[in-house]
Short mmCIF file of C-alpha atoms and ligand atoms in Angstrom, two decimals:
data_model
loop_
_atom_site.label_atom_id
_atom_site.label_comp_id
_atom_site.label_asym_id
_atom_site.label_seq_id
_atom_site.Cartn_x
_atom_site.Cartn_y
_atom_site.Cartn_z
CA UNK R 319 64.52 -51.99 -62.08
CA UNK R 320 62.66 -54.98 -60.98
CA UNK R 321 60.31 -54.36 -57.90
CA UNK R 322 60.53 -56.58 -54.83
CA UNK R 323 58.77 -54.98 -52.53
CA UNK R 324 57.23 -58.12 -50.84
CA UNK R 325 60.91 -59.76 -50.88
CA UNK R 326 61.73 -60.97 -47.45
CA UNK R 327 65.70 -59.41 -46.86
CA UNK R 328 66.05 -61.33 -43.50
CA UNK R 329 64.64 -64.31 -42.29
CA UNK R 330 65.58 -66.13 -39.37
CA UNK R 331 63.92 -69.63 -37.82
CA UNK R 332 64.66 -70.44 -34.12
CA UNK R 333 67.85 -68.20 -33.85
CA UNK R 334 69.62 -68.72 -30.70
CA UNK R 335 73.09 -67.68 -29.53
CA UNK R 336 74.76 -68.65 -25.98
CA UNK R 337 77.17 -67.39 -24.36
CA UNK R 338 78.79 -69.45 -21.22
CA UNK R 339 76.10 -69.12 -18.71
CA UNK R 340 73.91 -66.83 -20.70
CA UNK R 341 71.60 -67.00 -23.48
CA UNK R 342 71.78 -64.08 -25.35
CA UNK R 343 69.56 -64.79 -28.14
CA UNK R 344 66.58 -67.64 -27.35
CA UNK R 345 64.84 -68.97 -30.40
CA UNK R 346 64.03 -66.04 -32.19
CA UNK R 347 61.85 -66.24 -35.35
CA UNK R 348 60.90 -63.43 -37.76
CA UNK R 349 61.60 -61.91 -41.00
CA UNK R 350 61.78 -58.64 -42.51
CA UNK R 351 60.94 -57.08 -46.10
CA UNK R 352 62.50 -55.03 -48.17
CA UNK R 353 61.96 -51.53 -47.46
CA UNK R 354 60.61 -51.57 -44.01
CA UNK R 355 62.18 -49.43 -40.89
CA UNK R 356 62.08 -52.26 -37.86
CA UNK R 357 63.47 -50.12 -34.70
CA UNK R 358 65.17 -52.51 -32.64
CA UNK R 359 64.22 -51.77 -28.56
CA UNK R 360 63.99 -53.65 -25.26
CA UNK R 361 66.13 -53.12 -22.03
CA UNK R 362 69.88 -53.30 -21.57
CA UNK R 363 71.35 -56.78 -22.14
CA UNK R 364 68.05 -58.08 -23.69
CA UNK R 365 70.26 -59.09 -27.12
CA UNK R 366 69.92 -56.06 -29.31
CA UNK R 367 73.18 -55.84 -30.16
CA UNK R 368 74.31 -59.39 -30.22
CA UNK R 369 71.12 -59.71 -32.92
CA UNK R 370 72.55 -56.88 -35.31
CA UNK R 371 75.98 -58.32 -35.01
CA UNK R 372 74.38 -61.51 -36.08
CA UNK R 373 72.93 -59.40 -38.80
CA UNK R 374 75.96 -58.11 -39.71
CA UNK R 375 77.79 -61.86 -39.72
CA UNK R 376 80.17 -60.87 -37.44
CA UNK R 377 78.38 -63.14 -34.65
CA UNK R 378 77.53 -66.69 -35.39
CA UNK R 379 74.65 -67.84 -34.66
CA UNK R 380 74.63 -71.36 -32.75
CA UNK R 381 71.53 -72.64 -33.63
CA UNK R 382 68.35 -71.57 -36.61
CA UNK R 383 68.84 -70.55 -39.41
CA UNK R 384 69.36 -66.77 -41.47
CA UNK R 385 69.29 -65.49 -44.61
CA UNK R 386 70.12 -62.11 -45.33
CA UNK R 387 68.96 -60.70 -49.05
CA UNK R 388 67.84 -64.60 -50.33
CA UNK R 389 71.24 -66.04 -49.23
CA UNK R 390 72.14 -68.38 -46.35
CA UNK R 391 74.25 -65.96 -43.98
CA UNK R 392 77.02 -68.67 -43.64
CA UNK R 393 77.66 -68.55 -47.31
CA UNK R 394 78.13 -64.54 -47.15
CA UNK R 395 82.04 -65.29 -46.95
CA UNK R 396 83.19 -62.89 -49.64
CA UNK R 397 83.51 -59.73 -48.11
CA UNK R 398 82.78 -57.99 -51.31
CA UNK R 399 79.82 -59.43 -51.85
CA UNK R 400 78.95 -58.70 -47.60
CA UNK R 401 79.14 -55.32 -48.47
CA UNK R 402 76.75 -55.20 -50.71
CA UNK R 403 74.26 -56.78 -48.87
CA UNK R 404 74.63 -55.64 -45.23
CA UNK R 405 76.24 -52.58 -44.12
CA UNK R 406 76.56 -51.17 -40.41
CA UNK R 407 76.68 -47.31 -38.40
CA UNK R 408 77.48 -47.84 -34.43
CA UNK R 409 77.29 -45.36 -31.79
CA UNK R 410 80.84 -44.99 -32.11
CA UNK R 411 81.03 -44.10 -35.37
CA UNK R 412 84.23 -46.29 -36.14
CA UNK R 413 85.73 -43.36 -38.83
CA UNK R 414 89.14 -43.08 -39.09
CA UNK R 415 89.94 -39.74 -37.18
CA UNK R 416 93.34 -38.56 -38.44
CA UNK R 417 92.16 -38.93 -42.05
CA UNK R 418 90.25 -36.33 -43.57
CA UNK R 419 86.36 -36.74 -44.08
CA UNK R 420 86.19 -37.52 -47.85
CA UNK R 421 88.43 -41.19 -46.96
CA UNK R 422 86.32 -41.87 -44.53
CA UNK R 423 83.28 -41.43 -47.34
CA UNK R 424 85.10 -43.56 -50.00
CA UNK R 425 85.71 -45.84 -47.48
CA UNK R 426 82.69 -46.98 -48.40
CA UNK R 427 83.94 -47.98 -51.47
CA UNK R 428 87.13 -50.24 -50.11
CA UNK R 429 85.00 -53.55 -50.74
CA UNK R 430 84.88 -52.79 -54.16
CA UNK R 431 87.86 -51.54 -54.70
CA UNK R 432 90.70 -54.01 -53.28
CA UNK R 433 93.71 -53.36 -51.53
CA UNK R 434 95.68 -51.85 -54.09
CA UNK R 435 93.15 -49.12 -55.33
CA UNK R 436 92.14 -48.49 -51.11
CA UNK R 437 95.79 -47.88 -50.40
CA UNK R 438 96.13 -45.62 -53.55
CA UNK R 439 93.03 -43.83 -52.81
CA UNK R 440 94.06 -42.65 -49.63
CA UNK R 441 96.87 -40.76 -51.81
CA UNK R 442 94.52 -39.42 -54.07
CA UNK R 443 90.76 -39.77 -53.34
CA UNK R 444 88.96 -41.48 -56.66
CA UNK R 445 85.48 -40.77 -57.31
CA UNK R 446 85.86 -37.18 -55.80
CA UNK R 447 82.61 -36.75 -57.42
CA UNK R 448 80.75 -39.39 -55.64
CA UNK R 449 82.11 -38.41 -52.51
CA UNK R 450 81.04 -34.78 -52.39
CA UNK R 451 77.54 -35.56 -53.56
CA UNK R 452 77.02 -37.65 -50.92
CA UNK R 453 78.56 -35.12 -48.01
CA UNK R 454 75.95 -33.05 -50.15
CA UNK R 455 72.92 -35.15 -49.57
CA UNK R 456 73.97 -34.98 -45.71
CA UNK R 457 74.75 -31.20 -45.40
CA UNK R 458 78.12 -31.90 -45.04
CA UNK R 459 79.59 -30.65 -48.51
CA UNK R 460 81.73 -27.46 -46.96
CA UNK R 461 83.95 -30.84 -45.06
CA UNK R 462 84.94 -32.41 -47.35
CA UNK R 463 88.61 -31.64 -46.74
CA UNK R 464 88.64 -31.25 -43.17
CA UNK R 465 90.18 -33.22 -40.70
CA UNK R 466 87.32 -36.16 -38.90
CA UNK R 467 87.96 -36.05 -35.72
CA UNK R 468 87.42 -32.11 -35.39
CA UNK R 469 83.83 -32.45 -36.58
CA UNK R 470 81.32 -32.52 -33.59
CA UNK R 471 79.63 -36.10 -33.04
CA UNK R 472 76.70 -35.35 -35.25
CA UNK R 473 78.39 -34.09 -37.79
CA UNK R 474 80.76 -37.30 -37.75
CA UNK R 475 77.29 -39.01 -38.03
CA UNK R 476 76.59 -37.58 -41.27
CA UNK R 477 80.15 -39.06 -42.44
CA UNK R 478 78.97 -42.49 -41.39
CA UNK R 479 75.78 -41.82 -43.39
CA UNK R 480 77.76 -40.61 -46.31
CA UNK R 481 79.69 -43.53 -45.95
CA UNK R 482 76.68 -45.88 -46.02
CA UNK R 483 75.56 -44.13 -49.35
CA UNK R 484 78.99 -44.91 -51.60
CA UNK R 485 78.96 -48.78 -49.82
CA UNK R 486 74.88 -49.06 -50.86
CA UNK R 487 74.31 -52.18 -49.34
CA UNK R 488 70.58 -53.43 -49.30
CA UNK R 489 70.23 -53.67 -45.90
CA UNK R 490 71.82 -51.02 -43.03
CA UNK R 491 71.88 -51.93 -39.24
CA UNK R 492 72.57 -49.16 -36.93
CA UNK R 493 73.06 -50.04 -33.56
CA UNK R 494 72.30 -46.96 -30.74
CA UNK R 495 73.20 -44.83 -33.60
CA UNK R 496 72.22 -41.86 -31.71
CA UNK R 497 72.91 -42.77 -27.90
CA UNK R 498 75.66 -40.31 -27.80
CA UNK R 499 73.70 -37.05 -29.69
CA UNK R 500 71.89 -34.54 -27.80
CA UNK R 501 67.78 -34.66 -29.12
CA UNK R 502 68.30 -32.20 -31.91
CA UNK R 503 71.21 -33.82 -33.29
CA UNK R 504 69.76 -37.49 -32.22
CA UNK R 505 66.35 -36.54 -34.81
CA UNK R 506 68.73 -34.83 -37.32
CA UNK R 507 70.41 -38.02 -37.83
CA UNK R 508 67.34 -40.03 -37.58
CA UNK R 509 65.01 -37.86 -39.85
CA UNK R 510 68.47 -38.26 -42.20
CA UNK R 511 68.94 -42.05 -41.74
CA UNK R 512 65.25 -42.96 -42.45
CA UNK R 513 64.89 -40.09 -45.71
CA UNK R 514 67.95 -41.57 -47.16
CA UNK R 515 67.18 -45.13 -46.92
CA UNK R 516 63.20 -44.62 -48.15
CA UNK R 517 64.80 -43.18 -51.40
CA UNK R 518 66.95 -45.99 -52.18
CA UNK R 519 63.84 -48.35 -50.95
CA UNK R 520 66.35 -50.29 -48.10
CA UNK R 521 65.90 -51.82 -45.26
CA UNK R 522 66.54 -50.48 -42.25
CA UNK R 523 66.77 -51.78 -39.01
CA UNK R 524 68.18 -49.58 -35.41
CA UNK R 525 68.84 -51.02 -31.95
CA UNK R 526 66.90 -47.51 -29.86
CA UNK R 527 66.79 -46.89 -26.40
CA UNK R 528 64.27 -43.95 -27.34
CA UNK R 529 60.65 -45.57 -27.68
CA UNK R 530 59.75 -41.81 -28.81
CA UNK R 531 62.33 -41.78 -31.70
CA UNK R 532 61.32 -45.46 -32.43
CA UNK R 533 57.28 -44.17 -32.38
CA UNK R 534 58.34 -41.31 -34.69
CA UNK R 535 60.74 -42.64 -37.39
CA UNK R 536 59.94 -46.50 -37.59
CA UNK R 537 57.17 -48.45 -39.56
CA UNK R 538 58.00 -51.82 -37.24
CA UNK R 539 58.95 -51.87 -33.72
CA UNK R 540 60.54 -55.22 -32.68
CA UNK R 541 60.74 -55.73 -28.93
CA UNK R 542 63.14 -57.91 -27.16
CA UNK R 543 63.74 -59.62 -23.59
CA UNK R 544 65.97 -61.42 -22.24
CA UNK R 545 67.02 -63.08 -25.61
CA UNK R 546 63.45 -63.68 -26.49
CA UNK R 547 61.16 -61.77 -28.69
CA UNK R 548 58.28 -59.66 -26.52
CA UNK R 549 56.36 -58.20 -29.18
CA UNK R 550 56.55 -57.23 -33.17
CA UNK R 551 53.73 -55.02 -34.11
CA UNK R 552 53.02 -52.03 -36.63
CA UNK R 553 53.85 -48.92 -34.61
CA UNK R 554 50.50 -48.15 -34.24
CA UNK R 555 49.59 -50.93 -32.33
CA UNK R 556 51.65 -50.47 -30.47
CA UNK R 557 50.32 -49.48 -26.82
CA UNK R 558 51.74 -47.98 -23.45
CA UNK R 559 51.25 -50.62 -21.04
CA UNK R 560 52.92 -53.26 -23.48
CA UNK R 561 56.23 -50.42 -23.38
CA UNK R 562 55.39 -50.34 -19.20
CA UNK R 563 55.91 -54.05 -19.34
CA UNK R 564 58.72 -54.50 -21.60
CA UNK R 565 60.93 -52.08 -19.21
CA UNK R 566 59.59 -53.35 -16.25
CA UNK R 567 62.51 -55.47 -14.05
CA UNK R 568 61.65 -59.09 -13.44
CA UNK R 569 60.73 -59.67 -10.18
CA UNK R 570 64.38 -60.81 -8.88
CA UNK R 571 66.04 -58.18 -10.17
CA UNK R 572 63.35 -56.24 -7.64
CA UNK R 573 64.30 -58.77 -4.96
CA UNK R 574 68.15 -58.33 -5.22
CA UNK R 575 68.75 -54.27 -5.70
P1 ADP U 435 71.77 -55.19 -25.66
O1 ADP U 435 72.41 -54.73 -26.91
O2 ADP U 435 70.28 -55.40 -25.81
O3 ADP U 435 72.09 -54.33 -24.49
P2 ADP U 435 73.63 -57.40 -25.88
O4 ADP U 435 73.32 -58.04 -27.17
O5 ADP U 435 74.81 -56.52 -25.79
O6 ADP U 435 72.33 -56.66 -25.32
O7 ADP U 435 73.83 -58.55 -24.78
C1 ADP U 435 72.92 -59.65 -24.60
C2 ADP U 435 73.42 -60.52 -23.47
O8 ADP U 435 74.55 -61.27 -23.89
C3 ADP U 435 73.84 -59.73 -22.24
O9 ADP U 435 73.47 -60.44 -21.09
C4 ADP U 435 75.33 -59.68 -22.37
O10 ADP U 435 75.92 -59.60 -21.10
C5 ADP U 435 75.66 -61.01 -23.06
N1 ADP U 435 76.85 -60.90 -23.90
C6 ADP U 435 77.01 -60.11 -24.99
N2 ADP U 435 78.21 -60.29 -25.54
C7 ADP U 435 78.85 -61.22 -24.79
C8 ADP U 435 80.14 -61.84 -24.84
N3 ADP U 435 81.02 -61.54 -25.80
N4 ADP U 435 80.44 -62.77 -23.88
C9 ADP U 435 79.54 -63.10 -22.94
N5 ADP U 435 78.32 -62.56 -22.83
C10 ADP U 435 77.97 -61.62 -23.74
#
């Protein structure tokens, strides 16, 4: 396999997105390699998750420009080929509930499948075997027949990451994929998320409201504030006071509560 470790898998020049009287993303310029773990923090509303649904394509940007994986995001129209390049966990883990866990795992599969072979699979699950060594890889091998919804959020979790391995997309966005976890489950999933995609050498980037989780499991911590970029730094660099001042309310904010 060819080795593209320097390859830049997004790139984005003065990305901005409005809203009616709000700017939700201002300008933003960066890019991202292939491989790295970018955790995604900064203070509610400051445009975390309107910059992984832009990620994702399901926002359009209104002004810059971004390429995911060497392609121009507004030419990423085929959802097959989407699916290979970007895939996406949430905090609400958007799995079917009635079905049980092994559709939701070849679910990951439906963009390569079509229609026909989707609808058919939900009949009789194809690529059993793929399936169950994936809910293997996340500990989840004894469920594979089991109803989703009566698995406990972390466990449901490990379907989503289970998912994300059949669908192998290059890059995965995970957006406060552990807001609703208690800690042990939260750095289950996390230790999980990161192993998984450093073995298949993909890029990973997570929305956090946990700097400690970010500090911990990340290579690249990308901070955001209202819309704008704060700071992007190696996690080493970076310090308390900049994390102090990143949370801190702007002055009227102060004023008005
Ligand atoms: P975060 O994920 O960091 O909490 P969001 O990306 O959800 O932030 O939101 C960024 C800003 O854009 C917020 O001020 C939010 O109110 C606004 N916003 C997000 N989505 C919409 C929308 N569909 N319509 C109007 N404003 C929105």
């Amino acid at each position: 396999m060819k080795k593209l470790t320097s390859q830049n898998m997004i790139e984005m020049r003065n990305l901005s997105k409005f809203y009616e009287r709000k700017i939700a993303l201002s300008s933003l310029s960066f890019s991202i390699k292939k491989g790295e773990r970018v955790a995604l923090i900064g203070p509610s509303g400051a445009g975390k998750t309107t910059l992984l649904n832009t990620f994702a394509t399901l926002i359009k940007p209104d002004e810059g420009e971004l390429t995911l994986a060497g392609i121009p995001a507004s030419k990423l129209t085929n959802r097959k080929e989407l699916a290979k390049k970007v895939g996406m966990i949430r905090q609400q883990f958007d799995l079917v509930g009635q079905l049980p866990v092994i559709h939701n795992v070849l679910a990951g599969r439906l963009a390569d499948w079509g229609f026909f072979k989707s609808l058919w699979s939900l009949i009789i699950p194809q690529e059993k075997q793929a399936a169950r060594e994936a809910l293997e890889k996340v500990g989840l091998a004894d469920k594979i027949t089991e109803q989703t919804s009566k698995l406990s959020g972390g466990e449901q979790q490990r379907v989503a990451l289970a998912r994300l391995l059949l669908q192998k997309p290059e890059i995965i966005l995970a957006d406060e994929p552990v807001a609703s976890l208690d800690p042990a489950r939260a750095e289950d999933i996390l230790f999980m998320l990161t192993k998984l995609t450093q073995e298949e050498n993909q890029t990973l980037i997570t929305s956090l409201h946990s700097v400690e989780y970010a500090r911990k499991y990340f290579t690249r911590i990308i901070a955001i504030k209202n819309g704008k970029l704060f700071f992007d730094l190696p996690v080493h660099e970076v310090t308390d006071p900049i994390l102090v001042e990143l949370y801190s309310l702007e002055e009227l904010e102060l004023h008005e509560s």
